[in-house]
Coordinates of C-alpha atoms and ligand atoms in Angstrom, one line a residue:
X97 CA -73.4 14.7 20.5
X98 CA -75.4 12.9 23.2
X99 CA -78.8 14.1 23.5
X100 CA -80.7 12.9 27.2
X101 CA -81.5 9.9 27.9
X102 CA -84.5 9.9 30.5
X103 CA -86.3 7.7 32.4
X104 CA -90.2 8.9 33.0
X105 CA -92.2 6.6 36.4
X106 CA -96.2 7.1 35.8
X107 CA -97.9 8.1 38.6
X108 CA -95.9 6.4 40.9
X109 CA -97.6 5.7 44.3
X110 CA -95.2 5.3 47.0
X111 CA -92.4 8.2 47.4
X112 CA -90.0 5.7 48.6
X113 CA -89.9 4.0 44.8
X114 CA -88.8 7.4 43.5
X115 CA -86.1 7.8 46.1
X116 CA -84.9 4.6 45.1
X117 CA -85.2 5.3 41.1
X118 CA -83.1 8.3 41.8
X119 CA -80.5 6.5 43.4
X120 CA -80.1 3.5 41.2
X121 CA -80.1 6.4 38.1
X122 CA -77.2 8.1 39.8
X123 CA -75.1 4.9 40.6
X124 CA -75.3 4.9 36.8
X125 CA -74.7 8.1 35.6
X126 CA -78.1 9.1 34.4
X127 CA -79.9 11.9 35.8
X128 CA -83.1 12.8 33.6
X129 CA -86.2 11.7 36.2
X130 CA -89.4 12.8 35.0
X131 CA -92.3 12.2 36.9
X132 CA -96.2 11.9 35.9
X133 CA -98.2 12.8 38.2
X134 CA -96.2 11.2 41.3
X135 CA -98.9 10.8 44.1
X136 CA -96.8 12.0 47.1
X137 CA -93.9 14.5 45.9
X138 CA -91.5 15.8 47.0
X139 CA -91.2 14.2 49.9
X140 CA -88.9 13.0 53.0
X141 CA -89.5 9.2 52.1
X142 CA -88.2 10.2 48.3
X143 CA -85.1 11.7 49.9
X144 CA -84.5 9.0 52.3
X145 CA -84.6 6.2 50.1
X146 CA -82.5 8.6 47.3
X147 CA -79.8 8.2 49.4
X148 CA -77.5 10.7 48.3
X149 CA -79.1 11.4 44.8
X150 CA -80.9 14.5 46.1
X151 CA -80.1 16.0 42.6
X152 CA -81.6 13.8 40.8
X153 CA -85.0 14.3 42.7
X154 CA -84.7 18.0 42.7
X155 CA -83.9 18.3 39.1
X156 CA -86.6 15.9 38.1
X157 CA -89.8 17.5 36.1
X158 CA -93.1 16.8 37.3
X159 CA -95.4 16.6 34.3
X160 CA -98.9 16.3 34.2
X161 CA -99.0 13.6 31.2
X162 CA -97.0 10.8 30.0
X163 CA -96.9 12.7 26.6
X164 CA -95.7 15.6 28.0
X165 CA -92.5 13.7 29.5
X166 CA -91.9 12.2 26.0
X167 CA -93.0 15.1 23.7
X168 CA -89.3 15.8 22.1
X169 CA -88.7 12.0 21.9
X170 CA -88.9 9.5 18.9
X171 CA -88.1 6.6 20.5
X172 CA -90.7 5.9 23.4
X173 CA -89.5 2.4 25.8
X174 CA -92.1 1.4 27.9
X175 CA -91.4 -1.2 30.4
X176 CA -93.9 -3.8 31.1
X177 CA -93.9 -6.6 33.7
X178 CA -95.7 -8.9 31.1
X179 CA -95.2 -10.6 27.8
X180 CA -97.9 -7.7 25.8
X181 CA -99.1 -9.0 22.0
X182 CA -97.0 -7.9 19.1
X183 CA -98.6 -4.9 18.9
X184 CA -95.5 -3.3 19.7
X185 CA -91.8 -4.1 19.0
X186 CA -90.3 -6.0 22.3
X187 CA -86.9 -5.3 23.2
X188 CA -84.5 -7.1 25.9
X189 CA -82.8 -4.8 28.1
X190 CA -80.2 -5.2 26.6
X191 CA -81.5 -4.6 22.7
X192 CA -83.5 -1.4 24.2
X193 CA -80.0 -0.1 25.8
X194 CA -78.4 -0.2 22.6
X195 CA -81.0 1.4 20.8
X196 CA -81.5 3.8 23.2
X197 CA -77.7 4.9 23.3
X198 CA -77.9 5.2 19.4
X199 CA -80.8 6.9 19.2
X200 CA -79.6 9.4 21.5
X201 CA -77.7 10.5 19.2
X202 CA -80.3 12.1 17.4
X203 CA -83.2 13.2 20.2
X204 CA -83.5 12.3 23.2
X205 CA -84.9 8.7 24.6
X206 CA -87.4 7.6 27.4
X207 CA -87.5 4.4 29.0
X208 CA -90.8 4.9 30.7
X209 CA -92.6 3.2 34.0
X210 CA -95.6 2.1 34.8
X211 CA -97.7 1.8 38.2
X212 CA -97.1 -0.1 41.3
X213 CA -100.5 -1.4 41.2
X214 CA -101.3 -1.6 37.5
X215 CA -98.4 -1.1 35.1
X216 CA -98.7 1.4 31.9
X217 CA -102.1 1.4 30.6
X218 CA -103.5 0.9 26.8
X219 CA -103.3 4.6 26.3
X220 CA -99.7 5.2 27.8
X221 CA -98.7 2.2 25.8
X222 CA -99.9 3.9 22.3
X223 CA -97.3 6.4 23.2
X224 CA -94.3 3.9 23.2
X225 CA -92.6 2.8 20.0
X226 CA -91.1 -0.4 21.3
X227 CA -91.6 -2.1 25.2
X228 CA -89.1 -3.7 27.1
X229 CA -89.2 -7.0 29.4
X230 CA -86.8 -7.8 32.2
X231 CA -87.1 -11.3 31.8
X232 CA -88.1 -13.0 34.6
X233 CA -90.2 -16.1 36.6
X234 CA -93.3 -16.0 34.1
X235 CA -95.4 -16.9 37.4
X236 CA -94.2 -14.1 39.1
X237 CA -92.5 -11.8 36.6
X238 CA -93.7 -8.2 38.1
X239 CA -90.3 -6.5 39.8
X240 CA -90.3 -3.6 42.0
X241 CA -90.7 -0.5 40.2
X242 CA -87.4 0.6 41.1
X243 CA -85.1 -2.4 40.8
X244 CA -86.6 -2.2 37.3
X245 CA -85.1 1.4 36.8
X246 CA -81.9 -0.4 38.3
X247 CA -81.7 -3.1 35.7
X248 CA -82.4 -0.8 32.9
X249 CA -80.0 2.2 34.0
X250 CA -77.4 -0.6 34.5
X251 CA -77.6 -2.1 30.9
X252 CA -77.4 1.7 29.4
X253 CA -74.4 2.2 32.2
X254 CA -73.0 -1.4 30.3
X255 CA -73.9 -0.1 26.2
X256 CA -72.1 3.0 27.3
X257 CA -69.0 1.8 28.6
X258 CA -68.8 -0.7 25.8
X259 CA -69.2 2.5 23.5
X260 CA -66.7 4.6 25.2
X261 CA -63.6 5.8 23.0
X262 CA -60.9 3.8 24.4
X263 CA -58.8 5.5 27.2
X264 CA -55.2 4.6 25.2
X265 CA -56.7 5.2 22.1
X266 CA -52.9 7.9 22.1
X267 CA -50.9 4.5 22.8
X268 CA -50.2 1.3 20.9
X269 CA -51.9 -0.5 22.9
X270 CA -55.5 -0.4 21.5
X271 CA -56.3 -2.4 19.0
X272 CA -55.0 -2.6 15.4
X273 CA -57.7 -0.3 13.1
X274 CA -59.0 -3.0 9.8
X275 CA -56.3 -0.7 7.9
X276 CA -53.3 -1.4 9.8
X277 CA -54.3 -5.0 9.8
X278 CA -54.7 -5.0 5.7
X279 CA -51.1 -2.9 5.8
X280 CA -49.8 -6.2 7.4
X281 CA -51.8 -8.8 5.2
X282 CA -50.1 -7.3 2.2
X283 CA -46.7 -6.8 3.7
X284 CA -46.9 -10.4 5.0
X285 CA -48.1 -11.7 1.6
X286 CA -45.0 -9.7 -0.2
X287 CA -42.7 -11.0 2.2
X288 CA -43.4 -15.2 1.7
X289 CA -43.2 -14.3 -1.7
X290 CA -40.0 -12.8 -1.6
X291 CA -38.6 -15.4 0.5
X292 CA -40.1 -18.3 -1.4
X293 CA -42.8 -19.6 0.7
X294 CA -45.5 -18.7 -1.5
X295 CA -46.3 -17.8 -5.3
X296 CA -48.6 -14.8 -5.4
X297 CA -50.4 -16.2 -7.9
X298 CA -51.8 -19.1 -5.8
X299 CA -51.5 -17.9 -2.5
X300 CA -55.1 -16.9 -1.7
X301 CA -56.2 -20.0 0.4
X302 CA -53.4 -19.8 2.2
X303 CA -53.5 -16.1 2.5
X304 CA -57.3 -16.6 4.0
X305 CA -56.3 -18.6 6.6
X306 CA -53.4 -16.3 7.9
X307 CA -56.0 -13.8 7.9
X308 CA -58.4 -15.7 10.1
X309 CA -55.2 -17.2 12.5
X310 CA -54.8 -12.5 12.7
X311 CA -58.1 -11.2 13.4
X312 CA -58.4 -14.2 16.1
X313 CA -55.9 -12.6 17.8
X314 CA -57.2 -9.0 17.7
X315 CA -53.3 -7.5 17.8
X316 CA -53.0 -4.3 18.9
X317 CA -51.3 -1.6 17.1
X318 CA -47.8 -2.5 18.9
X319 CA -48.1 -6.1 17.9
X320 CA -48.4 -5.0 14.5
X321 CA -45.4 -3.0 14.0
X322 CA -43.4 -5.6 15.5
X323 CA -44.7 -8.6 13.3
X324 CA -44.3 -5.9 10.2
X325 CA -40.3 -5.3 12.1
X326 CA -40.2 -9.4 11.8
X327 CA -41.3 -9.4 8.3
X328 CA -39.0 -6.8 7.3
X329 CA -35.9 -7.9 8.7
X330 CA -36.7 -10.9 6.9
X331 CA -37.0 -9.6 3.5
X332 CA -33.5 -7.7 4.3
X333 CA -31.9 -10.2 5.2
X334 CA -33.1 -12.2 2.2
X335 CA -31.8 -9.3 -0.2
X336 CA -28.7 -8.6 1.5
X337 CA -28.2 -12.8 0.5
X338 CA -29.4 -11.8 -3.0
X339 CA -26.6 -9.2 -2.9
X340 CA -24.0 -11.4 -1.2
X341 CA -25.2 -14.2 -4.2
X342 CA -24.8 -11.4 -7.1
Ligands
LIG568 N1 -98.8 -5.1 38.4 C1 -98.2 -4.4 37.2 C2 -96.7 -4.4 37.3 C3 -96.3 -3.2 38.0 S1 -94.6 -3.2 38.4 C4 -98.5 -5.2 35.9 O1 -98.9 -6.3 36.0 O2 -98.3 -4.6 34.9 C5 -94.3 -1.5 38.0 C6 -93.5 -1.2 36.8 O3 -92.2 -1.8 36.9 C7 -94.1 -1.8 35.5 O4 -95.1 -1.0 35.0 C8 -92.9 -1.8 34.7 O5 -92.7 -0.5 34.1 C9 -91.8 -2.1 35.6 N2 -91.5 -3.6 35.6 C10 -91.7 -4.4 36.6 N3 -91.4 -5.7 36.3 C11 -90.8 -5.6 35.0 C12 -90.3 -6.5 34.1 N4 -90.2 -7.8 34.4 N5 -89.8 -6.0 32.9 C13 -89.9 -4.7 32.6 N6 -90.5 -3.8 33.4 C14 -90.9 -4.2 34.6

């Protein structure tokens, strides 16, 4: 079960950058804003730039501390315009995204984000557990605020979609599980024995190479039972030539 995933903006000084967040959140289905002591909130430049995500902006909590936002969390993100020392593990979006939607999992996550003016400072920073950088023109490598909350929210939008149970997971359409793909290594091995092609015994080269020519082509679970049809015809008809012979 999915626990939240939440995405905290520190003291954010211009209403307008929270509108924004709140938007860019809902275009990708996230909707846990908290916000640290947010200078000007609520407030008509939030809703205008929110364009629509009013609920995210009314549903947001407005905390007094960074580690009140993350309190139930283990695994703190914090966002940083710049390259920080190793102090702390750094993440690309992408890597944080996937950690995040793991994680998840098991408590909730917060990417969190820092100051127009100044970023997150040393303090906040002790609270993450790993930082993330957008990478970007070292000379000038600071985004908005909120396209930062964009490029994040999208990534997670990406991790989840990738993650996603496939829609024709009833159909045969999907592809073959590592079982029904073994179910045809072994039929296919049985069958060029039968028919001659190979000898068992020496056949594991050979047998290696028809399993990388498979997986290269990811069949799906219909593919499979027709080459297994293929393969079983075959071995029919080479028994009902046995029987003819005998
Ligand atoms: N002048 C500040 C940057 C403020 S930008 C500084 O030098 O730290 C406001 C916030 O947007 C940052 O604290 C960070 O959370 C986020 N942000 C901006 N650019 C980013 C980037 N390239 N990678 C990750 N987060 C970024």
């Amino acid at each position: 079960m999915e626990q939240s995933l939440r995405i905290v903006m520190v003291h954010t000084s211009h209403p307008g950058n929270i509108g924004a967040a709140a938007r860019a959140m809902k275009n990708m289905s996230l909707s846990e804003l908290f916000l640290v002591q947010p200078h000007d909130f609520p407030s008509a430049g939030a809703s205008a730039r929110a364009a629509g995500a009013d609920d995210v902006l009314q549903s947001a909590n407005v905390v007094t501390t960074l580690a009140d936002a993350v309190a139930e969390c283990r695994i703190v993100i914090g966002a940083s315009a710049r390259l920080r020392s190793v102090k702390w593990p750094q993440l690309t979006p992408r890597e944080a995204a996937a950690l995040a939607r793991t994680e998840s999992l098991q408590a909730p996550v917060a990417f969190v984000f820092g100051r127009e003016s100044s970023g997150l400072s040393n303090q906040e920073l002790d609270l993450c557990t790993h930082l993330v950088h957008i990478p970007s023109n070292p000379a000038f490598s600071s985004l908005n605020v909120a396209m930062a909350v964009q490029i994040i929210s999208y990534e997670l939008r990406l991790c989840r979609r990738s993650n996603e149970p496939s829609t024709d997971s009833g159909t045969g359409e999907g592809p073959a599980s590592n079982a029904q793909m073994e179910g045809l290594f072994a039929h296919l091995e049985q069958a060029l024995d039968e028919i001659g092609f190979i000898d068992v015994r020496r056949s594991e080269k050979l047998m290696r190479r028809l399993r990388r020519l498979f997986h290269r082509a990811t069949p799906s679970r219909d593919e499979i039972n027709i080459l297994r049809g293929i393969l079983s015809a075959a071995q029919g008809r080479k028994s009902m030539r046995r029987n003819a012979r005998s």
